């Protein structure tokens, strides 16, 4: 019972084993279904609630905990609700005492409600210790949309225990204040009107460290309100597929959190003015990850970014996807010439006219693990000469949507193997829509073996080949796929 011991050591004994007069439920008096669910979280510490019953052995271990520390029920539930991502409205079932009916079933994507956070918005709000009224929240231990929630299978959960919260499309949740101790908050596909935005902005907790918005529908004035209230302790900030615009981007540049280490601003509608403001405000000494892809870059923004790159000290991830400009095909050249040696991940899909400059730059980042040069726009991709220059740390290589017939990739891989190049940790090669024939795929896999093998037992490499000039349903491909699999290569159509 080592996983749960941390709740019941000497320093927390008072919390786990209070006086016998306490009214907190003893674990050994709770319904078996509840015991099993709590036990699964204590023993496994999984982020997601269990989808099936834990073993009886786990229940036995929890019974031992119940005898040692009689009142660990609340800490157990607190662990269970640390990570939440599914929510529903409920109301009491008038026909079955203690049972619940789900009232927003049309918004739910899964029938199973185990692990869902249920809000009884029909009941009176309850003020927390700060006087903020909140709906009562319940952790659902068993139930479904079709049958509802059985009696005793929705237990009150401490809202302050929720640390990580992902909200997909459940916009109604923002009619109420956020949990006060959140460390991570993500909104995906939600609709935020002015009232919801103001309430959300007013209750963004100071404990927040990760904050991301993806495809959130929000007005231009409201996104500015939200940006101005980003807590200063946020380290990971991501805004994607949201119309930020240049005005809000300039506001964001003025209020970037001082602790920021990871920034992603993609598909935000920023142009020259907004990008220049953001780049000028980037913290060069501490930023570890930067993604400014899918924005309207120009030569000036790339020059400014290149100058900033020369001052970075800890940058490990850089993404500049889909920044190609027809009138300035080599817009990325200043950035390629300034790439720092600290890089582990470089994503340039849809931004390169050629990989030529990367050939000379590759020896400057000896720890590179992920490289994406997909969708090269020029007629001469120049991928082949790049391959022998890549470091032994390489794990992911993406060359999709590029005409690899012009690159002699198998010959380059054979040349790399002859030079002693090895990628023992290579786990993914993406050559989708690369104009390869069956013979081309066969030659590539054979050449890849020379730079990957020998490798550790159980290590496998996935090669993605969908969209090429080969029939993945043919007997020839099926036989080759089986042969490759026996050698540790998962060639997937």
Tab-separated table of C-alpha atoms in Angstrom:
chain	number	residue	atom	x	y	z
A	1	UNK	CA	0.000	0.000	0.000
A	2	UNK	CA	2.975	2.273	-0.691
A	3	UNK	CA	1.136	4.598	-3.057
A	4	UNK	CA	-1.342	5.626	-0.422
A	5	UNK	CA	1.095	5.757	2.437
A	6	UNK	CA	1.909	9.371	1.727
A	7	UNK	CA	-1.550	10.314	2.994
A	8	UNK	CA	-0.963	8.626	6.326
A	9	UNK	CA	2.601	9.336	7.378
A	10	UNK	CA	3.520	10.970	10.638
A	11	UNK	CA	3.134	14.499	9.325
A	12	UNK	CA	-0.406	13.969	8.056
A	13	UNK	CA	-1.715	11.591	10.700
A	14	UNK	CA	-3.879	14.272	12.205
A	15	UNK	CA	-5.629	14.811	8.897
A	16	UNK	CA	-6.050	11.111	8.168
A	17	UNK	CA	-6.940	9.839	11.613
A	18	UNK	CA	-8.825	12.499	13.587
A	19	UNK	CA	-10.681	11.952	16.800
A	20	UNK	CA	-13.182	9.139	16.958
A	21	UNK	CA	-15.984	11.667	17.304
A	22	UNK	CA	-15.456	12.811	13.692
A	23	UNK	CA	-18.472	12.386	11.452
A	24	UNK	CA	-16.341	11.640	8.365
A	25	UNK	CA	-17.226	8.309	6.788
A	26	UNK	CA	-14.884	5.421	7.509
A	27	UNK	CA	-13.613	3.706	4.378
A	28	UNK	CA	-14.643	0.293	5.673
A	29	UNK	CA	-18.254	1.484	5.993
A	30	UNK	CA	-18.569	2.874	2.469
A	31	UNK	CA	-20.257	1.005	-0.394
A	32	UNK	CA	-17.942	-1.475	-2.092
A	33	UNK	CA	-18.227	0.383	-5.407
A	34	UNK	CA	-16.951	3.565	-3.773
A	35	UNK	CA	-14.144	1.713	-2.017
A	36	UNK	CA	-12.981	0.203	-5.301
A	37	UNK	CA	-12.927	3.523	-7.129
A	38	UNK	CA	-11.082	5.325	-4.337
A	39	UNK	CA	-8.650	2.435	-4.055
A	40	UNK	CA	-7.831	2.562	-7.746
A	41	UNK	CA	-6.821	6.206	-7.473
A	42	UNK	CA	-4.808	5.726	-4.309
A	43	UNK	CA	-2.880	2.766	-5.669
A	44	UNK	CA	-2.435	3.773	-9.286
A	45	UNK	CA	-2.500	7.581	-9.079
A	46	UNK	CA	-3.939	7.683	-12.589
A	47	UNK	CA	-5.024	11.012	-14.078
A	48	UNK	CA	-8.142	9.514	-15.591
A	49	UNK	CA	-10.766	7.672	-13.561
A	50	UNK	CA	-10.758	3.882	-14.004
A	51	UNK	CA	-12.934	2.579	-16.798
A	52	UNK	CA	-13.433	-0.773	-15.104
A	53	UNK	CA	-13.496	-2.179	-11.602
A	54	UNK	CA	-10.120	-2.574	-9.873
A	55	UNK	CA	-9.144	-6.015	-8.672
A	56	UNK	CA	-10.396	-7.382	-5.326
A	57	UNK	CA	-6.790	-7.264	-4.104
A	58	UNK	CA	-6.875	-3.487	-4.326
A	59	UNK	CA	-10.018	-3.441	-2.223
A	60	UNK	CA	-8.279	-5.588	0.387
A	61	UNK	CA	-5.350	-3.153	0.528
A	62	UNK	CA	-7.721	-0.270	1.060
A	63	UNK	CA	-9.416	-2.128	3.894
A	64	UNK	CA	-6.029	-2.237	5.609
A	65	UNK	CA	-5.738	1.516	5.137
A	66	UNK	CA	-9.177	1.954	6.666
A	67	UNK	CA	-8.071	0.132	9.814
A	68	UNK	CA	-4.851	2.129	10.136
A	69	UNK	CA	-6.257	5.566	9.256
A	70	UNK	CA	-9.988	5.571	9.602
A	71	UNK	CA	-10.753	8.858	7.888
A	72	UNK	CA	-8.774	8.940	4.652
A	73	UNK	CA	-11.969	9.238	2.652
A	74	UNK	CA	-11.572	12.952	1.928
A	75	UNK	CA	-7.904	12.674	0.832
A	76	UNK	CA	-8.903	9.784	-1.430
A	77	UNK	CA	-11.593	11.805	-3.178
A	78	UNK	CA	-9.203	14.751	-3.398
A	79	UNK	CA	-6.788	12.576	-5.376
A	80	UNK	CA	-9.598	11.354	-7.622
A	81	UNK	CA	-10.575	14.878	-8.698
A	82	UNK	CA	-7.138	16.398	-9.226
A	83	UNK	CA	-7.541	15.983	-13.008
A	84	UNK	CA	-11.039	16.590	-14.421
A	85	UNK	CA	-12.218	16.957	-17.991
A	86	UNK	CA	-15.858	15.815	-18.120
A	87	UNK	CA	-18.794	17.661	-16.621
A	88	UNK	CA	-22.561	17.309	-16.512
A	89	UNK	CA	-25.668	18.892	-15.017
A	90	UNK	CA	-27.716	16.741	-12.656
A	91	UNK	CA	-30.893	16.979	-10.644
A	92	UNK	CA	-32.327	14.633	-7.995
A	93	UNK	CA	-34.373	11.733	-9.332
A	94	UNK	CA	-37.870	12.221	-7.835
A	95	UNK	CA	-38.636	8.503	-8.137
A	96	UNK	CA	-35.443	7.060	-6.610
A	97	UNK	CA	-34.165	8.626	-3.369
A	98	UNK	CA	-30.464	9.441	-3.586
A	99	UNK	CA	-30.277	8.940	-7.360
A	100	UNK	CA	-29.591	11.589	-9.998
A	101	UNK	CA	-30.775	12.399	-13.509
A	102	UNK	CA	-28.422	13.959	-16.069
A	103	UNK	CA	-30.096	16.993	-17.644
A	104	UNK	CA	-27.644	17.934	-20.424
A	105	UNK	CA	-27.213	14.554	-22.076
A	106	UNK	CA	-27.154	16.084	-25.561
A	107	UNK	CA	-23.833	17.727	-24.777
A	108	UNK	CA	-22.188	14.542	-23.528
A	109	UNK	CA	-20.029	12.500	-25.891
A	110	UNK	CA	-19.736	9.330	-23.825
A	111	UNK	CA	-22.446	7.266	-22.179
A	112	UNK	CA	-20.278	6.225	-19.238
A	113	UNK	CA	-20.285	8.830	-16.462
A	114	UNK	CA	-17.598	7.326	-14.217
A	115	UNK	CA	-15.196	10.095	-13.213
A	116	UNK	CA	-17.485	12.863	-14.444
A	117	UNK	CA	-17.930	15.968	-12.301
A	118	UNK	CA	-21.639	16.616	-11.768
A	119	UNK	CA	-23.069	20.030	-10.885
A	120	UNK	CA	-26.444	20.341	-9.219
A	121	UNK	CA	-27.382	23.811	-10.449
A	122	UNK	CA	-30.954	23.384	-9.220
A	123	UNK	CA	-29.804	23.396	-5.592
A	124	UNK	CA	-28.912	26.604	-3.731
A	125	UNK	CA	-25.350	27.821	-4.228
A	126	UNK	CA	-22.949	27.339	-1.337
A	127	UNK	CA	-20.473	30.060	-0.383
A	128	UNK	CA	-16.856	28.987	0.024
A	129	UNK	CA	-14.517	30.312	2.709
A	130	UNK	CA	-13.970	33.460	0.641
A	131	UNK	CA	-17.688	34.103	0.365
A	132	UNK	CA	-17.888	33.141	-3.328
A	133	UNK	CA	-21.128	31.260	-4.123
A	134	UNK	CA	-20.589	28.019	-6.023
A	135	UNK	CA	-22.750	25.079	-7.114
A	136	UNK	CA	-22.149	21.839	-5.256
A	137	UNK	CA	-19.917	19.481	-7.242
A	138	UNK	CA	-20.073	15.695	-7.118
A	139	UNK	CA	-17.684	12.979	-8.270
A	140	UNK	CA	-19.630	10.341	-10.211
A	141	UNK	CA	-18.517	6.839	-9.254
A	142	UNK	CA	-21.012	4.892	-11.327
A	143	UNK	CA	-23.722	5.718	-13.830
A	144	UNK	CA	-24.615	6.358	-17.440
A	145	UNK	CA	-26.598	8.802	-19.515
A	146	UNK	CA	-29.225	6.162	-20.166
A	147	UNK	CA	-29.734	4.956	-16.608
A	148	UNK	CA	-28.673	7.990	-14.601
A	149	UNK	CA	-26.601	7.886	-11.425
A	150	UNK	CA	-27.570	5.271	-8.804
A	151	UNK	CA	-27.968	6.186	-5.128
A	152	UNK	CA	-24.716	6.957	-3.284
A	153	UNK	CA	-22.740	6.855	-6.555
A	154	UNK	CA	-22.236	10.642	-6.676
A	155	UNK	CA	-20.249	11.893	-3.706
A	156	UNK	CA	-19.490	15.539	-2.867
A	157	UNK	CA	-15.994	16.487	-3.930
A	158	UNK	CA	-13.865	19.312	-2.538
A	159	UNK	CA	-13.722	21.910	-5.307
A	160	UNK	CA	-10.430	23.229	-3.950
A	161	UNK	CA	-8.820	19.857	-4.698
A	162	UNK	CA	-9.268	20.263	-8.458
A	163	UNK	CA	-5.857	21.166	-9.861
A	164	UNK	CA	-6.030	20.361	-13.593
A	165	UNK	CA	-9.157	21.204	-15.571
A	166	UNK	CA	-9.817	20.747	-19.291
A	167	UNK	CA	-13.121	22.049	-20.637
A	168	UNK	CA	-14.138	21.000	-24.149
A	169	UNK	CA	-17.271	22.716	-25.496
A	170	UNK	CA	-18.959	22.845	-22.052
A	171	UNK	CA	-19.393	26.614	-22.205
A	172	UNK	CA	-22.080	26.603	-19.497
A	173	UNK	CA	-19.403	25.746	-16.956
A	174	UNK	CA	-18.152	29.328	-17.159
A	175	UNK	CA	-21.423	30.643	-15.794
A	176	UNK	CA	-19.829	29.779	-12.436
A	177	UNK	CA	-16.495	30.659	-10.807
A	178	UNK	CA	-13.490	28.425	-11.428
A	179	UNK	CA	-12.062	26.123	-8.749
A	180	UNK	CA	-9.830	28.350	-6.600
A	181	UNK	CA	-6.641	26.247	-6.619
A	182	UNK	CA	-6.287	25.409	-10.314
A	183	UNK	CA	-2.779	24.854	-11.644
A	184	UNK	CA	-3.763	24.032	-15.250
A	185	UNK	CA	-6.773	25.210	-17.257
A	186	UNK	CA	-7.573	24.431	-20.873
A	187	UNK	CA	-10.514	25.608	-22.987
A	188	UNK	CA	-11.234	23.862	-26.278
A	189	UNK	CA	-14.125	24.843	-28.533
A	190	UNK	CA	-15.939	26.769	-25.811
A	191	UNK	CA	-18.089	29.827	-26.497
A	192	UNK	CA	-17.382	32.809	-24.275
A	193	UNK	CA	-19.689	35.791	-24.372
A	194	UNK	CA	-18.885	39.009	-22.528
A	195	UNK	CA	-20.482	37.939	-19.239
A	196	UNK	CA	-18.693	34.593	-19.172
A	197	UNK	CA	-15.394	36.184	-20.146
A	198	UNK	CA	-15.596	38.722	-17.325
A	199	UNK	CA	-16.445	36.021	-14.782
A	200	UNK	CA	-13.640	33.787	-16.045
A	201	UNK	CA	-11.116	36.628	-16.014
A	202	UNK	CA	-12.140	37.693	-12.513
A	203	UNK	CA	-11.641	34.201	-11.100
A	204	UNK	CA	-8.460	33.045	-12.834
A	205	UNK	CA	-6.576	31.776	-9.778
A	206	UNK	CA	-3.117	33.007	-8.876
A	207	UNK	CA	-2.055	29.357	-8.586
A	208	UNK	CA	-2.455	28.885	-12.364
A	209	UNK	CA	0.699	27.660	-14.118
A	210	UNK	CA	-0.654	26.309	-17.446
A	211	UNK	CA	-3.309	28.126	-19.479
A	212	UNK	CA	-4.373	27.273	-23.010
A	213	UNK	CA	-7.136	28.318	-25.392
A	214	UNK	CA	-7.846	26.312	-28.543
A	215	UNK	CA	-10.596	27.182	-31.042
A	216	UNK	CA	-12.403	29.225	-28.404
A	217	UNK	CA	-15.145	31.433	-29.830
A	218	UNK	CA	-14.656	34.825	-28.235
A	219	UNK	CA	-15.097	38.407	-29.392
A	220	UNK	CA	-12.128	40.719	-30.117
A	221	UNK	CA	-12.875	42.910	-27.121
A	222	UNK	CA	-13.411	39.977	-24.788
A	223	UNK	CA	-10.132	38.247	-25.670
A	224	UNK	CA	-8.381	41.442	-24.616
A	225	UNK	CA	-10.127	41.284	-21.243
A	226	UNK	CA	-8.949	37.720	-20.758
A	227	UNK	CA	-5.381	38.481	-21.828
A	228	UNK	CA	-5.101	41.358	-19.353
A	229	UNK	CA	-6.051	39.055	-16.471
A	230	UNK	CA	-3.584	36.217	-17.143
A	231	UNK	CA	-2.020	35.480	-13.730
A	232	UNK	CA	1.672	36.380	-13.423
A	233	UNK	CA	2.597	32.868	-12.322
A	234	UNK	CA	1.626	31.248	-15.644
A	235	UNK	CA	4.566	29.399	-17.196
A	236	UNK	CA	2.878	27.625	-20.100
A	237	UNK	CA	0.671	29.861	-22.263
A	238	UNK	CA	-0.970	28.665	-25.470
A	239	UNK	CA	-3.453	30.508	-27.685
A	240	UNK	CA	-4.302	28.633	-30.887
A	241	UNK	CA	-7.026	29.042	-33.496
A	242	UNK	CA	-8.288	32.166	-31.739
A	243	UNK	CA	-8.515	35.536	-33.488
A	244	UNK	CA	-6.103	37.484	-31.336
A	245	UNK	CA	-5.307	40.249	-33.823
A	246	UNK	CA	-2.553	42.842	-33.649
A	247	UNK	CA	-4.163	45.112	-31.049
A	248	UNK	CA	-4.608	42.309	-28.521
A	249	UNK	CA	-1.170	40.927	-29.400
A	250	UNK	CA	0.354	44.258	-28.419
A	251	UNK	CA	-1.558	44.119	-25.141
A	252	UNK	CA	-0.348	40.573	-24.563
A	253	UNK	CA	3.240	41.643	-25.183
A	254	UNK	CA	2.915	44.150	-22.345
A	255	UNK	CA	1.531	41.623	-19.853
A	256	UNK	CA	3.464	38.450	-20.675
A	257	UNK	CA	3.834	36.582	-17.368
A	258	UNK	CA	7.296	37.104	-15.871
A	259	UNK	CA	7.593	33.370	-15.146
A	260	UNK	CA	6.816	32.359	-18.756
A	261	UNK	CA	8.830	29.415	-20.092
A	262	UNK	CA	6.572	28.058	-22.874
A	263	UNK	CA	4.648	30.200	-25.369
A	264	UNK	CA	2.454	29.090	-28.260
A	265	UNK	CA	0.621	31.613	-30.441
A	266	UNK	CA	-0.583	29.867	-33.610
A	267	UNK	CA	-3.326	30.740	-36.087
A	268	UNK	CA	-4.089	33.929	-34.180
A	269	UNK	CA	-4.468	36.385	-37.059
A	270	UNK	CA	-1.361	38.326	-36.031
A	271	UNK	CA	0.512	40.253	-38.717
A	272	UNK	CA	3.648	42.406	-38.719
A	273	UNK	CA	2.668	44.769	-35.891
A	274	UNK	CA	1.499	42.119	-33.451
A	275	UNK	CA	4.353	39.725	-34.169
A	276	UNK	CA	7.003	42.415	-33.765
A	277	UNK	CA	5.526	43.410	-30.403
A	278	UNK	CA	5.453	39.816	-29.158
A	279	UNK	CA	8.980	39.013	-30.374
A	280	UNK	CA	10.343	42.148	-28.707
A	281	UNK	CA	8.803	41.063	-25.394
A	282	UNK	CA	9.991	37.431	-25.424
A	283	UNK	CA	12.170	36.522	-22.404
A	284	UNK	CA	15.368	35.258	-24.026
A	285	UNK	CA	16.978	34.037	-20.817
A	286	UNK	CA	14.225	31.651	-19.708
A	287	UNK	CA	11.988	30.660	-22.631
A	288	UNK	CA	12.205	26.929	-23.354
A	289	UNK	CA	9.526	26.539	-26.018
A	290	UNK	CA	8.235	28.906	-28.718
A	291	UNK	CA	5.614	28.335	-31.412
A	292	UNK	CA	4.672	31.228	-33.708
A	293	UNK	CA	3.452	29.186	-36.667
A	294	UNK	CA	0.465	29.842	-38.930
A	295	UNK	CA	0.747	33.615	-38.593
A	296	UNK	CA	1.390	36.243	-41.283
A	297	UNK	CA	5.156	36.636	-40.980
A	298	UNK	CA	7.243	38.944	-43.128
A	299	UNK	CA	11.001	39.426	-43.653
A	300	UNK	CA	11.132	41.926	-40.785
A	301	UNK	CA	9.596	39.554	-38.250
A	302	UNK	CA	12.010	36.772	-39.226
A	303	UNK	CA	15.008	39.085	-38.874
A	304	UNK	CA	13.756	40.167	-35.446
A	305	UNK	CA	13.210	36.546	-34.438
A	306	UNK	CA	16.695	35.603	-35.643
A	307	UNK	CA	18.226	38.368	-33.538
A	308	UNK	CA	16.257	37.118	-30.530
A	309	UNK	CA	17.460	33.545	-31.142
A	310	UNK	CA	21.075	34.670	-30.806
A	311	UNK	CA	20.294	35.734	-27.233
A	312	UNK	CA	18.421	32.623	-26.097
A	313	UNK	CA	19.956	30.352	-23.496
A	314	UNK	CA	17.423	27.604	-22.828
A	315	UNK	CA	15.258	27.275	-25.958
A	316	UNK	CA	14.630	23.596	-26.707
A	317	UNK	CA	11.529	23.690	-28.915
A	318	UNK	CA	10.945	25.984	-31.887
A	319	UNK	CA	7.940	25.727	-34.216
A	320	UNK	CA	7.439	27.969	-37.236
A	321	UNK	CA	4.996	26.000	-39.350
A	322	UNK	CA	3.247	27.301	-42.475
A	323	UNK	CA	5.081	30.618	-42.657
A	324	UNK	CA	6.099	30.304	-46.329
A	325	UNK	CA	5.569	33.445	-48.415
A	326	UNK	CA	5.431	33.137	-52.219
A	327	UNK	CA	6.989	36.561	-52.772
A	328	UNK	CA	9.792	35.807	-50.301
A	329	UNK	CA	10.499	32.055	-50.555
A	330	UNK	CA	13.648	32.244	-48.423
A	331	UNK	CA	12.054	34.252	-45.649
A	332	UNK	CA	13.236	31.724	-43.076
A	333	UNK	CA	16.952	31.960	-43.944
A	334	UNK	CA	17.889	34.400	-41.125
A	335	UNK	CA	16.230	32.130	-38.565
A	336	UNK	CA	17.971	29.005	-39.890
A	337	UNK	CA	21.309	30.772	-39.599
A	338	UNK	CA	20.645	31.660	-35.950
A	339	UNK	CA	19.288	28.382	-34.576
A	340	UNK	CA	20.649	27.766	-31.057
A	341	UNK	CA	22.584	24.688	-29.974
A	342	UNK	CA	20.057	23.941	-27.236
A	343	UNK	CA	17.322	22.814	-29.664
A	344	UNK	CA	15.729	19.413	-29.173
A	345	UNK	CA	12.703	19.948	-31.416
A	346	UNK	CA	12.461	21.915	-34.671
A	347	UNK	CA	9.144	22.039	-36.555
A	348	UNK	CA	9.250	23.781	-39.940
A	349	UNK	CA	6.447	22.074	-41.883
A	350	UNK	CA	5.173	24.245	-44.718
A	351	UNK	CA	7.830	26.925	-44.231
A	352	UNK	CA	10.888	25.804	-46.190
A	353	UNK	CA	11.744	26.467	-49.816
A	354	UNK	CA	14.596	23.990	-49.458
A	355	UNK	CA	16.417	22.160	-46.684
A	356	UNK	CA	19.755	23.384	-48.039
A	357	UNK	CA	20.599	25.767	-45.190
A	358	UNK	CA	19.770	23.105	-42.614
A	359	UNK	CA	22.595	20.939	-43.977
A	360	UNK	CA	25.190	23.405	-42.725
A	361	UNK	CA	23.234	24.209	-39.561
A	362	UNK	CA	22.555	20.636	-38.419
A	363	UNK	CA	25.857	20.241	-36.601
A	364	UNK	CA	24.943	23.198	-34.369
A	365	UNK	CA	22.198	21.316	-32.484
A	366	UNK	CA	23.736	18.004	-31.382
A	367	UNK	CA	20.781	17.113	-29.115
A	368	UNK	CA	18.033	17.352	-31.739
A	369	UNK	CA	15.309	14.744	-31.194
A	370	UNK	CA	12.408	15.878	-33.414
A	371	UNK	CA	12.741	17.375	-36.902
A	372	UNK	CA	9.806	18.220	-39.177
A	373	UNK	CA	10.682	19.412	-42.691
A	374	UNK	CA	7.375	18.357	-44.250
A	375	UNK	CA	5.737	20.180	-47.153
A	376	UNK	CA	8.857	21.767	-48.629
A	377	UNK	CA	7.659	24.308	-51.177
A	378	UNK	CA	10.600	24.473	-53.627
A	379	UNK	CA	11.253	22.198	-56.585
A	380	UNK	CA	14.513	20.920	-55.054
A	381	UNK	CA	13.746	19.803	-51.481
A	382	UNK	CA	17.411	18.967	-50.765
A	383	UNK	CA	16.415	16.550	-47.998
A	384	UNK	CA	18.891	13.826	-48.956
A	385	UNK	CA	22.119	15.689	-48.040
A	386	UNK	CA	20.562	16.679	-44.716
A	387	UNK	CA	20.110	13.133	-43.423
A	388	UNK	CA	23.803	12.217	-42.834
A	389	UNK	CA	24.179	15.416	-40.804
A	390	UNK	CA	21.497	14.628	-38.217
A	391	UNK	CA	22.673	13.708	-34.690
A	392	UNK	CA	22.375	10.289	-32.992
A	393	UNK	CA	19.731	11.682	-30.630
A	394	UNK	CA	17.130	11.793	-33.445
A	395	UNK	CA	13.799	10.201	-32.501
A	396	UNK	CA	11.249	11.642	-34.951
A	397	UNK	CA	11.842	12.533	-38.613
A	398	UNK	CA	8.978	13.967	-40.673
A	399	UNK	CA	9.277	14.466	-44.432
A	400	UNK	CA	5.610	14.251	-45.480
A	401	UNK	CA	3.992	16.080	-48.408
A	402	UNK	CA	7.349	16.423	-50.172
A	403	UNK	CA	8.359	14.834	-53.476
A	404	UNK	CA	11.051	12.496	-52.169
A	405	UNK	CA	11.658	11.096	-55.652
A	406	UNK	CA	13.911	14.112	-56.180
A	407	UNK	CA	15.941	13.500	-53.032
A	408	UNK	CA	17.522	10.010	-53.312
A	409	UNK	CA	16.660	9.384	-49.671
A	410	UNK	CA	17.669	5.674	-49.649
A	411	UNK	CA	21.102	6.527	-51.099
A	412	UNK	CA	21.557	9.269	-48.503
A	413	UNK	CA	20.661	6.867	-45.694
A	414	UNK	CA	23.119	4.294	-47.020
A	415	UNK	CA	25.774	7.012	-47.151
A	416	UNK	CA	24.929	8.015	-43.581
A	417	UNK	CA	25.308	4.423	-42.389
A	418	UNK	CA	28.676	4.175	-44.138
A	419	UNK	CA	29.816	7.286	-42.258
A	420	UNK	CA	28.868	5.676	-38.964
A	421	UNK	CA	25.670	7.656	-38.409
A	422	UNK	CA	23.284	5.854	-36.055
A	423	UNK	CA	19.840	6.789	-34.725
A	424	UNK	CA	19.252	4.060	-32.126
A	425	UNK	CA	16.244	5.869	-30.625
A	426	UNK	CA	14.394	6.561	-33.894
A	427	UNK	CA	10.710	5.818	-33.282
A	428	UNK	CA	8.849	7.655	-36.061
A	429	UNK	CA	9.456	8.374	-39.741
A	430	UNK	CA	6.713	10.242	-41.600
A	431	UNK	CA	6.801	9.960	-45.400
A	432	UNK	CA	3.097	10.355	-46.109
A	433	UNK	CA	2.149	11.770	-49.513
A	434	UNK	CA	5.790	11.691	-50.603
A	435	UNK	CA	5.239	10.205	-54.112
A	436	UNK	CA	6.867	6.906	-53.153
A	437	UNK	CA	6.197	3.619	-54.917
A	438	UNK	CA	6.253	0.201	-53.292
A	439	UNK	CA	9.862	-0.211	-54.406
A	440	UNK	CA	10.661	3.202	-52.948
A	441	UNK	CA	9.194	2.296	-49.559
A	442	UNK	CA	11.028	-1.036	-49.618
A	443	UNK	CA	14.315	0.706	-50.388
A	444	UNK	CA	13.766	3.317	-47.675
A	445	UNK	CA	12.967	0.811	-44.930
A	446	UNK	CA	15.979	-1.272	-45.935
A	447	UNK	CA	18.230	1.800	-45.830
A	448	UNK	CA	16.781	2.939	-42.509
A	449	UNK	CA	17.805	-0.354	-40.943
A	450	UNK	CA	21.422	0.584	-41.552
A	451	UNK	CA	21.205	3.728	-39.421
A	452	UNK	CA	18.904	2.373	-36.724
A	453	UNK	CA	20.151	-1.128	-36.013
A	454	UNK	CA	21.370	-2.517	-33.739
A	455	UNK	CA	18.925	-1.146	-31.210
A	456	UNK	CA	17.556	-2.117	-27.839
A	457	UNK	CA	15.283	-5.093	-27.425
A	458	UNK	CA	11.629	-4.175	-27.806
A	459	UNK	CA	12.350	-0.884	-29.605
A	460	UNK	CA	10.232	-0.332	-32.702
A	461	UNK	CA	10.057	2.306	-35.410
A	462	UNK	CA	6.811	3.481	-36.987
A	463	UNK	CA	6.986	4.442	-40.675
A	464	UNK	CA	3.866	6.229	-41.968
A	465	UNK	CA	3.337	5.763	-45.713
A	466	UNK	CA	-0.303	6.699	-46.404
A	467	UNK	CA	-0.963	8.660	-49.600
A	468	UNK	CA	1.894	7.206	-51.647
A	469	UNK	CA	1.769	5.436	-55.012
A	470	UNK	CA	1.260	1.956	-53.612
A	471	UNK	CA	-1.685	-0.286	-52.860
A	472	UNK	CA	-1.805	-0.856	-49.120
A	473	UNK	CA	-4.470	-3.533	-49.608
A	474	UNK	CA	-2.386	-5.624	-51.979
A	475	UNK	CA	-0.915	-8.975	-51.002
A	476	UNK	CA	2.539	-7.648	-51.798
A	477	UNK	CA	2.246	-4.849	-49.251
A	478	UNK	CA	0.649	-7.137	-46.640
A	479	UNK	CA	3.505	-9.634	-46.965
A	480	UNK	CA	6.123	-6.883	-46.752
A	481	UNK	CA	4.355	-5.315	-43.785
A	482	UNK	CA	4.449	-8.631	-41.930
A	483	UNK	CA	8.138	-9.093	-42.740
A	484	UNK	CA	8.957	-5.571	-41.577
A	485	UNK	CA	7.001	-6.084	-38.359
A	486	UNK	CA	9.083	-9.131	-37.501
A	487	UNK	CA	12.167	-6.911	-37.718
A	488	UNK	CA	10.687	-4.241	-35.438
A	489	UNK	CA	9.284	-1.900	-38.109
A	490	UNK	CA	5.638	-0.854	-37.999
A	491	UNK	CA	4.919	0.359	-41.524
A	492	UNK	CA	1.410	1.777	-41.292
A	493	UNK	CA	-0.745	2.884	-44.234
